[in-house]
Tab-separated table of C-alpha atoms in Angstrom:
chain	number	residue	atom	x	y	z
R	91	MET	CA	0.116	0.116	-0.063
R	92	THR	CA	1.284	3.434	-0.639
R	93	THR	CA	0.326	6.567	1.097
R	94	THR	CA	0.133	10.124	-0.590
R	95	THR	CA	1.143	13.050	1.773
R	96	LEU	CA	-0.717	16.159	0.887
R	97	GLU	CA	1.484	19.184	1.075
R	98	ARG	CA	0.128	22.347	2.815
R	99	PRO	CA	0.130	25.370	0.669
R	100	ALA	CA	2.628	27.855	1.909
R	101	ALA	CA	1.350	30.659	3.997
R	102	VAL	CA	0.770	33.951	2.068
R	103	LYS	CA	3.344	36.550	3.125
R	104	THR	CA	1.900	39.673	4.469
R	105	GLU	CA	3.661	42.871	4.549
R	106	HIS	CA	2.372	45.884	6.402
R	107	PHE	CA	2.621	49.704	5.365
R	108	ASP	CA	1.147	52.960	6.812
R	109	VAL	CA	-0.296	53.765	3.362
R	110	LEU	CA	-0.832	51.479	0.143
R	111	VAL	CA	-1.109	53.461	-3.269
R	112	VAL	CA	-2.794	51.787	-6.117
R	113	GLY	CA	-1.362	52.597	-9.381
R	114	ALA	CA	1.907	53.963	-10.788
R	115	GLY	CA	0.412	56.109	-13.505
R	116	ILE	CA	0.547	60.006	-13.124
R	117	SER	CA	-1.593	60.028	-10.102
R	118	GLY	CA	0.201	57.241	-8.149
R	119	VAL	CA	3.526	58.798	-8.875
R	120	GLY	CA	2.431	62.089	-7.547
R	121	ALA	CA	1.021	60.422	-4.523
R	122	ALA	CA	4.145	58.739	-3.937
R	123	TYR	CA	6.371	62.032	-4.113
R	124	HIS	CA	3.913	63.904	-1.701
R	125	LEU	CA	4.103	61.250	0.749
R	126	LYS	CA	7.818	61.172	0.704
R	127	THR	CA	8.274	64.914	0.955
R	128	GLN	CA	5.336	65.742	3.187
R	129	ARG	CA	5.182	62.699	5.369
R	130	PRO	CA	8.599	61.258	5.590
R	131	ASP	CA	7.771	59.388	8.707
R	132	THR	CA	5.132	57.435	6.696
R	133	SER	CA	5.929	53.845	5.230
R	134	TYR	CA	4.255	53.442	1.957
R	135	VAL	CA	4.102	51.262	-1.079
R	136	VAL	CA	2.892	51.628	-4.623
R	137	LEU	CA	1.322	48.496	-6.292
R	138	GLU	CA	0.950	48.527	-10.191
R	139	ALA	CA	-0.550	45.748	-12.237
R	140	LYS	CA	1.675	46.570	-15.194
R	141	GLU	CA	5.436	45.900	-15.694
R	142	THR	CA	6.413	49.624	-15.594
R	143	PHE	CA	5.137	53.215	-14.670
R	144	GLY	CA	3.163	55.319	-16.963
R	145	GLY	CA	-0.571	54.221	-16.812
R	146	THR	CA	-2.180	55.831	-19.844
R	147	TRP	CA	0.997	56.620	-21.484
R	148	ILE	CA	2.170	52.873	-21.788
R	149	THR	CA	-1.328	51.513	-22.416
R	150	HIS	CA	-1.972	53.720	-25.491
R	151	ARG	CA	0.683	52.855	-28.459
R	152	TYR	CA	-1.404	54.182	-31.255
R	153	PRO	CA	0.644	56.625	-33.725
R	154	GLY	CA	1.249	60.084	-32.578
R	155	ILE	CA	-0.133	59.484	-28.898
R	156	ARG	CA	0.206	62.732	-27.084
R	157	SER	CA	-1.109	64.899	-24.168
R	158	ASP	CA	-4.481	66.806	-24.904
R	159	SER	CA	-3.754	69.476	-22.340
R	160	ASP	CA	-0.614	71.504	-21.824
R	161	LEU	CA	2.257	70.046	-19.760
R	162	TYR	CA	2.577	73.272	-17.920
R	163	THR	CA	-0.671	72.232	-16.136
R	164	PHE	CA	-0.647	68.549	-16.660
R	165	GLY	CA	2.802	68.215	-15.459
R	166	TYR	CA	3.388	68.380	-11.550
R	167	ARG	CA	3.567	71.684	-9.869
R	168	PHE	CA	6.789	70.735	-8.225
R	169	LYS	CA	8.611	69.623	-11.370
R	170	PRO	CA	9.242	72.236	-14.129
R	171	TRP	CA	8.372	71.211	-17.602
R	172	THR	CA	10.689	72.395	-20.221
R	173	GLY	CA	9.201	71.051	-23.478
R	174	THR	CA	6.651	72.159	-25.836
R	175	PRO	CA	3.065	72.435	-24.284
R	176	ILE	CA	1.569	69.371	-26.042
R	177	ALA	CA	3.951	66.590	-25.403
R	178	THR	CA	4.322	63.101	-26.822
R	179	ALA	CA	3.734	59.851	-24.651
R	180	GLU	CA	7.506	59.283	-24.848
R	181	GLU	CA	8.219	62.735	-23.273
R	182	ILE	CA	5.757	62.477	-20.731
R	183	LEU	CA	7.144	58.861	-19.630
R	184	SER	CA	10.652	60.495	-19.564
R	185	TYR	CA	9.206	63.437	-17.295
R	186	MET	CA	7.659	60.762	-14.878
R	187	GLY	CA	10.719	58.638	-14.858
R	188	GLU	CA	12.989	61.776	-13.826
R	189	VAL	CA	10.438	62.351	-10.991
R	190	ILE	CA	11.017	58.537	-9.851
R	191	ALA	CA	14.647	58.862	-10.008
R	192	GLU	CA	15.200	62.104	-8.475
R	193	ASN	CA	13.047	61.508	-5.535
R	194	ASP	CA	14.153	57.788	-5.316
R	195	LEU	CA	10.611	56.488	-5.634
R	196	GLY	CA	11.488	53.469	-7.388
R	197	PRO	CA	12.233	51.082	-4.382
R	198	HIS	CA	8.570	51.914	-3.095
R	199	ILE	CA	6.828	50.669	-6.445
R	200	ARG	CA	5.875	47.008	-6.779
R	201	TYR	CA	5.275	46.449	-10.401
R	202	GLY	CA	3.355	43.370	-11.794
R	203	HIS	CA	0.968	43.145	-8.848
R	204	LYS	CA	-2.884	43.057	-9.876
R	205	ILE	CA	-5.076	43.710	-6.915
R	206	VAL	CA	-7.890	41.266	-6.734
R	207	GLY	CA	-9.448	42.347	-3.548
R	208	ALA	CA	-9.657	44.739	-0.559
R	209	SER	CA	-11.224	44.369	2.736
R	210	TRP	CA	-11.344	46.594	5.723
R	211	SER	CA	-11.543	45.264	9.290
R	212	SER	CA	-12.890	47.670	11.905
R	213	GLN	CA	-11.642	45.366	14.662
R	214	ASP	CA	-8.022	45.780	13.444
R	215	ASN	CA	-8.530	49.195	11.769
R	216	LEU	CA	-6.658	47.921	8.639
R	217	TRP	CA	-7.127	47.319	5.090
R	218	THR	CA	-6.075	43.893	3.748
R	219	VAL	CA	-5.046	43.931	0.000
R	220	GLU	CA	-4.514	40.971	-1.950
R	221	ALA	CA	-2.737	40.920	-5.216
R	222	VAL	CA	-1.519	38.323	-7.720
R	223	ARG	CA	2.066	38.625	-8.977
R	224	ALA	CA	1.987	38.573	-12.869
R	225	GLU	CA	5.645	36.885	-13.008
R	226	THR	CA	4.813	33.960	-10.824
R	227	GLY	CA	1.038	33.796	-10.388
R	228	GLU	CA	1.358	33.658	-6.682
R	229	THR	CA	-1.117	35.805	-4.243
R	230	VAL	CA	0.747	38.261	-2.029
R	231	ARG	CA	-1.073	39.982	0.912
R	232	PHE	CA	-0.469	43.725	2.191
R	233	THR	CA	-2.210	45.388	5.331
R	234	CYS	CA	-2.189	49.152	5.416
R	235	ASN	CA	-3.561	51.935	7.560
R	236	PHE	CA	-4.842	53.857	4.776
R	237	LEU	CA	-5.742	53.075	0.983
R	238	TRP	CA	-5.119	55.664	-1.554
R	239	MET	CA	-6.802	54.985	-4.978
R	240	CYS	CA	-4.749	56.450	-7.825
R	241	GLN	CA	-5.609	53.802	-10.645
R	242	GLY	CA	-7.324	56.135	-12.989
R	243	TYR	CA	-10.949	55.916	-14.341
R	244	TYR	CA	-11.094	53.539	-17.272
R	245	LYS	CA	-10.181	49.948	-18.016
R	246	HIS	CA	-6.754	49.622	-19.621
R	247	GLU	CA	-7.460	46.063	-20.823
R	248	THR	CA	-10.040	47.105	-23.425
R	249	GLY	CA	-11.697	50.302	-24.876
R	250	TYR	CA	-15.249	50.815	-25.642
R	251	THR	CA	-16.314	49.730	-29.048
R	252	PRO	CA	-20.287	49.772	-29.865
R	253	ASP	CA	-21.721	46.465	-31.167
R	254	TRP	CA	-22.789	47.689	-34.722
R	255	PRO	CA	-24.834	45.458	-36.961
R	256	GLY	CA	-22.507	43.507	-39.577
R	257	MET	CA	-19.107	43.829	-37.741
R	258	GLU	CA	-18.344	40.323	-38.564
R	259	ASP	CA	-19.070	40.936	-42.476
R	260	PHE	CA	-16.078	43.386	-42.496
R	261	LYS	CA	-13.206	41.901	-44.501
R	262	GLY	CA	-10.515	43.876	-42.755
R	263	PRO	CA	-9.103	44.297	-39.248
R	264	ILE	CA	-11.196	46.298	-36.804
R	265	VAL	CA	-8.714	48.078	-34.239
R	266	HIS	CA	-9.350	50.101	-31.053
R	267	PRO	CA	-6.585	52.642	-30.324
R	268	GLN	CA	-6.194	51.412	-26.835
R	269	THR	CA	-5.061	47.900	-28.084
R	270	TRP	CA	-3.333	49.005	-31.152
R	271	PRO	CA	-1.362	46.102	-32.932
R	272	GLU	CA	2.359	46.778	-33.166
R	273	ASP	CA	2.411	44.967	-36.645
R	274	LEU	CA	-0.781	46.820	-38.120
R	275	ASP	CA	0.446	48.004	-41.525
R	276	TYR	CA	-1.723	50.815	-42.700
R	277	ARG	CA	0.618	52.278	-45.483
R	278	GLY	CA	-1.110	52.666	-48.772
R	279	LYS	CA	-4.543	51.597	-47.233
R	280	LYS	CA	-7.842	53.223	-46.944
R	281	VAL	CA	-8.466	53.825	-43.058
R	282	LEU	CA	-11.560	54.832	-41.616
R	283	VAL	CA	-11.528	56.412	-38.051
R	284	ILE	CA	-14.569	56.270	-36.210
R	285	GLY	CA	-14.874	59.002	-33.563
R	286	SER	CA	-13.809	62.724	-33.412
R	287	GLY	CA	-12.438	63.152	-29.780
R	288	ALA	CA	-8.692	63.790	-28.863
R	289	THR	CA	-7.660	60.275	-29.840
R	290	ALA	CA	-9.264	60.462	-33.442
R	291	ALA	CA	-7.653	64.094	-33.684
R	292	THR	CA	-4.226	62.825	-32.621
R	293	LEU	CA	-4.445	59.550	-34.917
R	294	VAL	CA	-5.570	61.039	-38.155
R	295	PRO	CA	-2.922	63.686	-39.010
R	296	ASN	CA	-0.435	61.108	-37.806
R	297	ILE	CA	-1.084	58.190	-40.100
R	298	ALA	CA	-2.645	60.657	-43.106
R	299	GLY	CA	0.769	61.053	-44.884
R	300	ASP	CA	1.046	56.874	-44.997
R	301	CYS	CA	-2.340	55.955	-45.795
R	302	ALA	CA	-3.997	56.108	-49.190
R	303	HIS	CA	-6.468	58.145	-47.547
R	304	VAL	CA	-7.870	58.468	-43.993
R	305	THR	CA	-11.591	59.407	-43.063
R	306	MET	CA	-12.786	60.386	-39.585
R	307	LEU	CA	-16.353	59.590	-39.150
R	308	GLN	CA	-18.409	61.174	-36.505
R	309	ARG	CA	-22.032	60.785	-35.495
R	310	SER	CA	-21.923	64.486	-34.761
R	311	PRO	CA	-19.248	67.345	-34.443
R	312	THR	CA	-16.700	68.066	-31.688
R	313	TYR	CA	-15.126	71.387	-30.602
R	314	PHE	CA	-11.399	71.895	-31.164
R	315	ILE	CA	-9.005	74.638	-30.331
R	316	PRO	CA	-6.325	74.790	-33.000
R	317	GLY	CA	-3.159	76.825	-31.944
R	318	ARG	CA	0.784	76.910	-32.032
R	319	ASN	CA	2.458	74.098	-29.927
R	320	ALA	CA	4.414	76.522	-28.301
R	321	ASP	CA	4.162	79.151	-25.538
R	322	GLU	CA	5.394	82.756	-26.218
R	323	LEU	CA	5.774	83.830	-22.437
R	324	ALA	CA	7.703	80.740	-21.770
R	325	ASP	CA	10.122	81.395	-24.725
R	326	THR	CA	10.500	85.095	-23.753
R	327	LEU	CA	11.060	84.149	-20.079
R	328	ARG	CA	13.858	81.681	-21.328
R	329	GLU	CA	15.432	84.529	-23.749
R	330	LEU	CA	15.652	86.379	-20.377
R	331	GLU	CA	17.495	83.691	-18.754
R	332	VAL	CA	14.825	83.209	-16.023
R	333	ASP	CA	15.252	80.116	-13.940
R	334	GLU	CA	13.030	77.231	-15.215
R	335	ALA	CA	11.395	76.960	-11.788
R	336	TRP	CA	10.062	80.404	-12.218
R	337	VAL	CA	9.275	79.840	-16.052
R	338	HIS	CA	7.293	76.915	-14.956
R	339	GLU	CA	5.394	78.666	-11.950
R	340	ILE	CA	4.655	81.870	-14.096
R	341	VAL	CA	3.610	79.982	-17.277
R	342	ARG	CA	1.366	77.621	-15.321
R	343	ARG	CA	-0.375	80.535	-13.509
R	344	LYS	CA	-1.030	82.556	-16.824
R	345	ARG	CA	-2.310	79.263	-18.454
R	346	LEU	CA	-4.613	78.477	-15.461
R	347	PHE	CA	-5.747	82.191	-15.403
R	348	ASP	CA	-6.710	82.022	-19.185
R	349	GLN	CA	-8.187	78.530	-18.799
R	350	ALA	CA	-10.483	79.897	-15.957
R	351	ALA	CA	-11.775	82.789	-17.975
R	352	PHE	CA	-12.245	80.855	-20.989
R	353	THR	CA	-14.333	78.282	-18.618
R	354	ARG	CA	-16.476	81.164	-17.321
R	355	ARG	CA	-17.045	82.647	-20.669
R	356	SER	CA	-18.245	79.315	-22.188
R	357	PHE	CA	-21.156	79.520	-19.468
R	358	GLU	CA	-21.739	83.238	-19.617
R	359	GLU	CA	-21.589	83.916	-23.404
R	360	PRO	CA	-21.557	80.547	-25.078
R	361	GLU	CA	-22.361	81.828	-28.622
R	362	ALA	CA	-19.558	83.977	-28.756
R	363	VAL	CA	-17.116	81.526	-27.608
R	364	LYS	CA	-18.752	79.072	-30.033
R	365	GLN	CA	-18.074	81.504	-32.801
R	366	GLU	CA	-14.435	81.974	-31.880
R	367	LEU	CA	-13.673	78.250	-31.897
R	368	LEU	CA	-15.400	77.731	-35.202
R	369	ALA	CA	-13.525	80.829	-36.508
R	370	GLY	CA	-10.094	78.988	-35.520
R	371	VAL	CA	-11.251	76.128	-37.529
R	372	ARG	CA	-12.177	78.279	-40.565
R	373	ALA	CA	-8.883	79.893	-40.693
R	374	PHE	CA	-7.202	76.447	-41.621
R	375	LEU	CA	-9.965	75.087	-43.688
R	376	GLY	CA	-10.957	78.176	-45.656
R	377	PRO	CA	-14.475	79.732	-46.498
R	378	ASN	CA	-15.776	77.016	-48.720
R	379	TYR	CA	-15.311	74.137	-46.368
R	380	ASP	CA	-18.619	73.087	-44.896
R	381	VAL	CA	-17.759	73.967	-41.151
R	382	ASP	CA	-21.447	73.929	-40.480
R	383	THR	CA	-21.895	70.246	-41.225
R	384	HIS	CA	-18.486	68.961	-39.866
R	385	PHE	CA	-17.219	71.235	-37.102
R	386	THR	CA	-20.212	72.756	-35.583
R	387	PRO	CA	-21.469	70.718	-32.573
R	388	ARG	CA	-25.191	70.645	-31.273
R	389	TYR	CA	-23.940	71.323	-27.725
R	390	ARG	CA	-22.613	74.420	-26.019
R	391	PRO	CA	-18.842	74.690	-25.637
R	392	TRP	CA	-17.268	72.778	-22.745
R	393	ARG	CA	-20.343	70.356	-22.227
R	394	GLN	CA	-17.691	67.869	-23.293
R	395	ARG	CA	-13.891	68.002	-23.146
R	396	ILE	CA	-12.361	70.210	-26.046
R	397	ALA	CA	-9.210	68.951	-27.560
R	398	PHE	CA	-6.298	71.244	-28.510
R	399	VAL	CA	-4.983	70.691	-32.105
R	400	PRO	CA	-1.333	71.467	-31.981
R	401	ASP	CA	-0.201	73.589	-35.102
R	402	GLY	CA	-3.570	72.614	-36.376
R	403	ASP	CA	-2.207	69.262	-37.846
R	404	LEU	CA	-5.658	67.947	-38.127
R	405	PHE	CA	-7.035	70.550	-40.268
R	406	HIS	CA	-3.813	70.557	-42.314
R	407	GLY	CA	-4.509	67.025	-43.095
R	408	ILE	CA	-7.921	67.619	-44.215
R	409	ALA	CA	-6.985	70.768	-46.233
R	410	SER	CA	-4.159	68.649	-48.119
R	411	GLY	CA	-7.019	66.131	-49.317
R	412	LYS	CA	-4.947	63.337	-47.367
R	413	ALA	CA	-7.655	63.136	-44.748
R	414	SER	CA	-11.522	63.933	-44.747
R	415	VAL	CA	-14.272	64.284	-42.321
R	416	ALA	CA	-17.747	62.478	-42.847
R	417	THR	CA	-20.750	63.147	-40.522
R	418	GLY	CA	-23.543	60.921	-40.164
R	419	GLU	CA	-24.926	57.833	-38.304
R	420	ILE	CA	-23.801	54.287	-39.009
R	421	ASP	CA	-26.308	51.776	-40.453
R	422	ARG	CA	-24.146	48.720	-40.433
R	423	PHE	CA	-20.702	47.452	-41.471
R	424	VAL	CA	-20.377	45.859	-44.707
R	425	ALA	CA	-17.575	43.752	-46.606
R	426	ASN	CA	-15.728	46.856	-47.767
R	427	GLY	CA	-16.331	49.558	-45.125
R	428	VAL	CA	-19.358	51.173	-43.486
R	429	ARG	CA	-22.653	52.040	-44.739
R	430	LEU	CA	-24.391	55.271	-43.174
R	431	LYS	CA	-28.011	55.588	-42.606
R	432	SER	CA	-27.818	58.124	-45.634
R	433	GLY	CA	-27.031	55.151	-47.867
R	434	GLU	CA	-23.475	56.318	-48.519
R	435	VAL	CA	-20.799	53.744	-48.079
R	436	LEU	CA	-17.507	54.661	-46.849
R	437	GLU	CA	-14.923	52.322	-48.113
R	438	ALA	CA	-12.117	51.056	-45.837
R	439	ASP	CA	-9.492	48.393	-45.574
R	440	ILE	CA	-8.972	49.133	-41.926
R	441	ILE	CA	-11.455	50.451	-39.355
R	442	VAL	CA	-10.301	52.134	-36.234
R	443	THR	CA	-12.946	52.399	-33.290
R	444	ALA	CA	-11.737	55.618	-31.629
R	445	THR	CA	-15.076	55.539	-29.625
R	446	GLY	CA	-13.833	56.008	-25.963
R	447	PHE	CA	-13.264	54.178	-22.596
R	448	GLU	CA	-15.004	51.628	-20.608
R	449	LEU	CA	-15.277	53.367	-17.034
R	450	SER	CA	-13.583	51.555	-14.305
R	451	VAL	CA	-14.902	52.493	-10.718
R	452	LEU	CA	-12.000	52.338	-8.347
R	453	GLY	CA	-10.268	49.966	-10.408
R	454	ASP	CA	-13.152	47.509	-10.474
R	455	ILE	CA	-11.833	45.913	-7.341
R	456	PRO	CA	-13.982	44.144	-5.083
R	457	PHE	CA	-14.033	45.918	-1.734
R	458	THR	CA	-15.539	44.885	1.554
R	459	VAL	CA	-15.982	46.656	4.756
R	460	ASP	CA	-16.470	44.340	7.918
R	461	GLY	CA	-17.453	41.329	5.568
R	462	LYS	CA	-20.047	43.402	3.314
R	463	PRO	CA	-19.484	44.013	-0.120
R	464	VAL	CA	-19.125	47.716	-0.974
R	465	ASP	CA	-21.226	49.231	-3.867
R	466	PHE	CA	-20.001	52.562	-4.546
R	467	ALA	CA	-23.198	53.552	-6.050
R	468	ASP	CA	-24.706	53.348	-2.770
R	469	THR	CA	-22.261	55.896	-1.235
R	470	VAL	CA	-22.425	59.552	-1.333
R	471	ASN	CA	-18.794	61.185	-2.274
R	472	TYR	CA	-17.135	63.958	-0.143
R	473	ARG	CA	-15.622	66.352	-2.611
R	474	GLY	CA	-14.904	63.464	-5.055
R	475	MET	CA	-12.412	61.985	-2.765
R	476	MET	CA	-14.158	59.924	-0.004
R	477	PHE	CA	-17.169	57.857	0.535
R	478	THR	CA	-19.762	57.455	3.241
R	479	GLY	CA	-19.400	54.219	4.819
R	480	VAL	CA	-15.820	53.550	3.380
R	481	PRO	CA	-13.075	54.157	6.249
R	482	ASN	CA	-9.460	55.224	5.472
R	483	LEU	CA	-9.742	55.596	1.675
R	484	VAL	CA	-9.275	58.255	-0.589
R	485	TRP	CA	-9.829	58.309	-4.656
R	486	VAL	CA	-8.116	60.742	-7.076
R	487	PHE	CA	-10.400	61.505	-9.764
R	488	GLY	CA	-9.224	64.589	-11.748
R	489	TYR	CA	-10.959	67.493	-13.678
R	490	PHE	CA	-12.666	67.281	-16.797
R	491	ARG	CA	-12.030	70.745	-18.042
R	492	ALA	CA	-8.567	71.046	-16.663
R	493	SER	CA	-5.685	68.891	-16.517
R	494	TRP	CA	-5.954	65.820	-14.458
R	495	THR	CA	-2.619	66.311	-12.481
R	496	LEU	CA	-4.132	69.665	-10.957
R	497	ARG	CA	-6.241	67.648	-8.842
R	498	VAL	CA	-3.589	65.227	-7.952
R	499	ASP	CA	-1.311	67.713	-6.320
R	500	LEU	CA	-4.545	69.047	-4.482
R	501	VAL	CA	-5.872	65.501	-2.977
R	502	ALA	CA	-2.188	64.741	-2.236
R	503	ASP	CA	-1.977	67.845	0.006
R	504	PHE	CA	-5.273	66.966	1.598
R	505	VAL	CA	-4.299	63.270	2.254
R	506	CYS	CA	-1.147	64.252	3.786
R	507	ARG	CA	-2.796	66.812	6.015
R	508	LEU	CA	-5.469	64.081	6.844
R	509	LEU	CA	-2.955	61.481	7.955
R	510	GLY	CA	-1.235	64.226	10.190
R	511	HIS	CA	-4.366	65.263	11.714
R	512	MET	CA	-5.141	61.645	12.507
R	513	LYS	CA	-1.686	60.981	14.161
R	514	GLU	CA	-2.297	64.118	16.236
R	515	LYS	CA	-5.760	62.960	17.435
R	516	GLY	CA	-4.549	59.416	18.056
R	517	ALA	CA	-7.319	58.250	15.565
R	518	LYS	CA	-6.730	55.004	13.719
R	519	LYS	CA	-10.074	55.445	11.555
R	520	VAL	CA	-11.525	58.185	9.618
R	521	MET	CA	-14.985	58.188	7.829
R	522	VAL	CA	-17.044	60.709	6.151
R	523	ALA	CA	-20.994	60.615	7.169
R	524	LEU	CA	-23.775	62.830	6.345
R	525	ARG	CA	-24.435	65.485	9.029
R	526	PRO	CA	-27.618	66.202	10.753
R	527	GLU	CA	-27.944	69.254	8.542
R	528	ASP	CA	-27.610	67.004	5.675
R	529	ALA	CA	-30.656	64.906	6.236
R	530	ASP	CA	-32.901	66.391	3.735
R	531	MET	CA	-30.219	67.002	1.128
R	532	GLN	CA	-31.000	66.043	-2.538
R	533	ILE	CA	-29.105	63.056	-3.505
R	534	LEU	CA	-28.158	63.172	-7.220
R	535	SER	CA	-26.109	61.377	-9.792
R	536	TRP	CA	-22.258	61.745	-9.753
R	537	ILE	CA	-22.224	64.424	-12.307
R	538	ASP	CA	-25.162	66.848	-13.784
R	539	PRO	CA	-25.494	65.727	-17.402
R	540	GLU	CA	-26.333	69.337	-18.236
R	541	ASN	CA	-22.864	70.375	-17.210
R	542	PHE	CA	-20.904	67.655	-18.636
R	543	ASN	CA	-21.743	64.492	-20.306
R	544	PRO	CA	-19.232	62.296	-22.234
R	545	GLY	CA	-20.193	58.911	-23.252
R	546	TYR	CA	-17.845	56.822	-20.907
R	547	LEU	CA	-19.605	58.674	-17.795
R	548	MET	CA	-23.081	58.488	-19.092
R	549	ARG	CA	-23.065	54.860	-20.063
R	550	SER	CA	-21.688	54.019	-16.430
R	551	MET	CA	-23.430	56.511	-14.109
R	552	ASP	CA	-25.367	53.857	-12.249
R	553	ARG	CA	-22.149	52.439	-11.201
R	554	MET	CA	-20.503	55.759	-9.748
R	555	PRO	CA	-21.108	57.263	-6.228
R	556	LYS	CA	-23.745	59.809	-5.690
R	557	ARG	CA	-23.369	63.493	-4.929
R	558	GLY	CA	-25.360	65.861	-2.783
R	559	ASP	CA	-26.669	69.519	-3.809
R	560	LYS	CA	-24.130	70.820	-1.166
R	561	PRO	CA	-20.489	71.876	-2.502
R	562	GLU	CA	-18.635	69.442	-0.050
R	563	TRP	CA	-20.759	66.349	-1.172
R	564	GLN	CA	-19.989	66.614	-4.934
R	565	HIS	CA	-16.980	66.432	-7.278
R	566	ASN	CA	-16.538	70.042	-7.910
R	567	GLN	CA	-14.922	70.541	-11.461
R	568	ASP	CA	-13.824	74.135	-10.852
R	569	TYR	CA	-9.847	73.848	-10.138
R	570	TRP	CA	-9.741	77.574	-9.610
R	571	ALA	CA	-12.245	77.311	-6.790
R	572	GLU	CA	-10.821	74.089	-5.315
R	573	LYS	CA	-7.207	75.234	-5.264
R	574	ASN	CA	-8.403	77.635	-2.528
R	575	GLU	CA	-11.155	75.652	-0.936
R	576	LEU	CA	-9.541	72.126	-0.392
R	577	PRO	CA	-6.519	73.424	1.739
R	578	LYS	CA	-8.943	75.110	3.945
R	579	ILE	CA	-10.971	72.055	4.532
R	580	ASP	CA	-11.860	71.873	8.315
R	581	LEU	CA	-10.864	68.404	9.206
R	582	ASP	CA	-12.722	68.511	12.314
R	583	ASP	CA	-15.841	69.259	10.484
R	584	PRO	CA	-18.902	66.761	11.655
R	585	ALA	CA	-18.424	65.087	8.288
R	586	PHE	CA	-15.323	63.437	9.400
R	587	VAL	CA	-15.815	60.861	11.906
R	588	TYR	CA	-12.821	59.577	13.813
R	589	GLU	CA	-12.139	56.701	15.955
């Protein structure tokens, strides 16, 4: 007789840190910097599912990938930007790499760690985070006092592509920019790009010179801001040999001032702003181009994000005849392209669906609090950062009308101040809760669709946290107000419950 000895699985190793940061994109690297500089007595680790830092800037590999806002405001406030305002992915990754190297953040980042669950225990006042290491497939465990969610707002694995009729009939490849194949050969081919947001506006001019022709198909027009990819103020200051730190701060403030004025005008005098934007397009395309059909949106400016077109490259491509715009609704895909509801067939060898993101709510990580699953749609958010019923957790969600990173810096200041306040009070736990004066507050969707309504949010609004009708219980999209308000948050306000 033979006996079999069953081996016990090895115990899962557990490491403890004061703060666990999720994600090593622009938000996570910023969080790590602020912890190191503002809370040097705090132990922390950054978990990143990918094999390197960068987030968006390594996920997206389509031709010409670049920022859609200027790096003087998209860059960190503490790290001067010295290049052109609109930067390539390579330039942004280089900038982030310098931040990591200059501040010795690398040893704090664990790459290839995909988080599969996070649970809070009120008995221990700890988060337990489980992750799977991509390299080995093993499960690893971390405990932390505080969880800082910096993983972004969309699914990296796949983009959003509508399920159009007849897609299986098309004979060529259908590609989403978020999963761009490195071996895709579009030279001499007819390419159809569906969509007209920042991705399409970047992709079209960057492939136009190599394609037989590229067509941008849109259901309805989008606003664009064409302009030089340069900053005259920055150039002047550099000619005067002003220190780069001063250049960064002065140009950053000027751009923020101008952006605030533009945003305010888009609400107060939308028709005037609309005509200014359309005039910018006409300046490139000439008086005979049908701007009314192809570049005049049905909504007021800033109800959706406005993409900057550096040096007007999209419009140069159209004016040269290498690119064109078609406006209409898709009826179905056919073997040789797409048929519109008008009956027109747009022929294509390759179709690119630049149709947006799939929203990810806090990384789509399963959360539990004392054994109960957390549905963030059942929570009310505090200033877009914290959630009722969820202790010791902060989420970074950036701005829609200003650079994402502006809010990274502001939220980081808040977190570091909150951690210090908890230490002073001897508190192990902090949670936000509605106050007695909030009892009759109206509970609303995360964002007012009349204010801002991009498709990725509208498709998933039922999964997002709720907002109240008071400023502190909503995600304010006004950086120019928040830069003064967030530093003044009273951490002893009854909205904060400490234990």
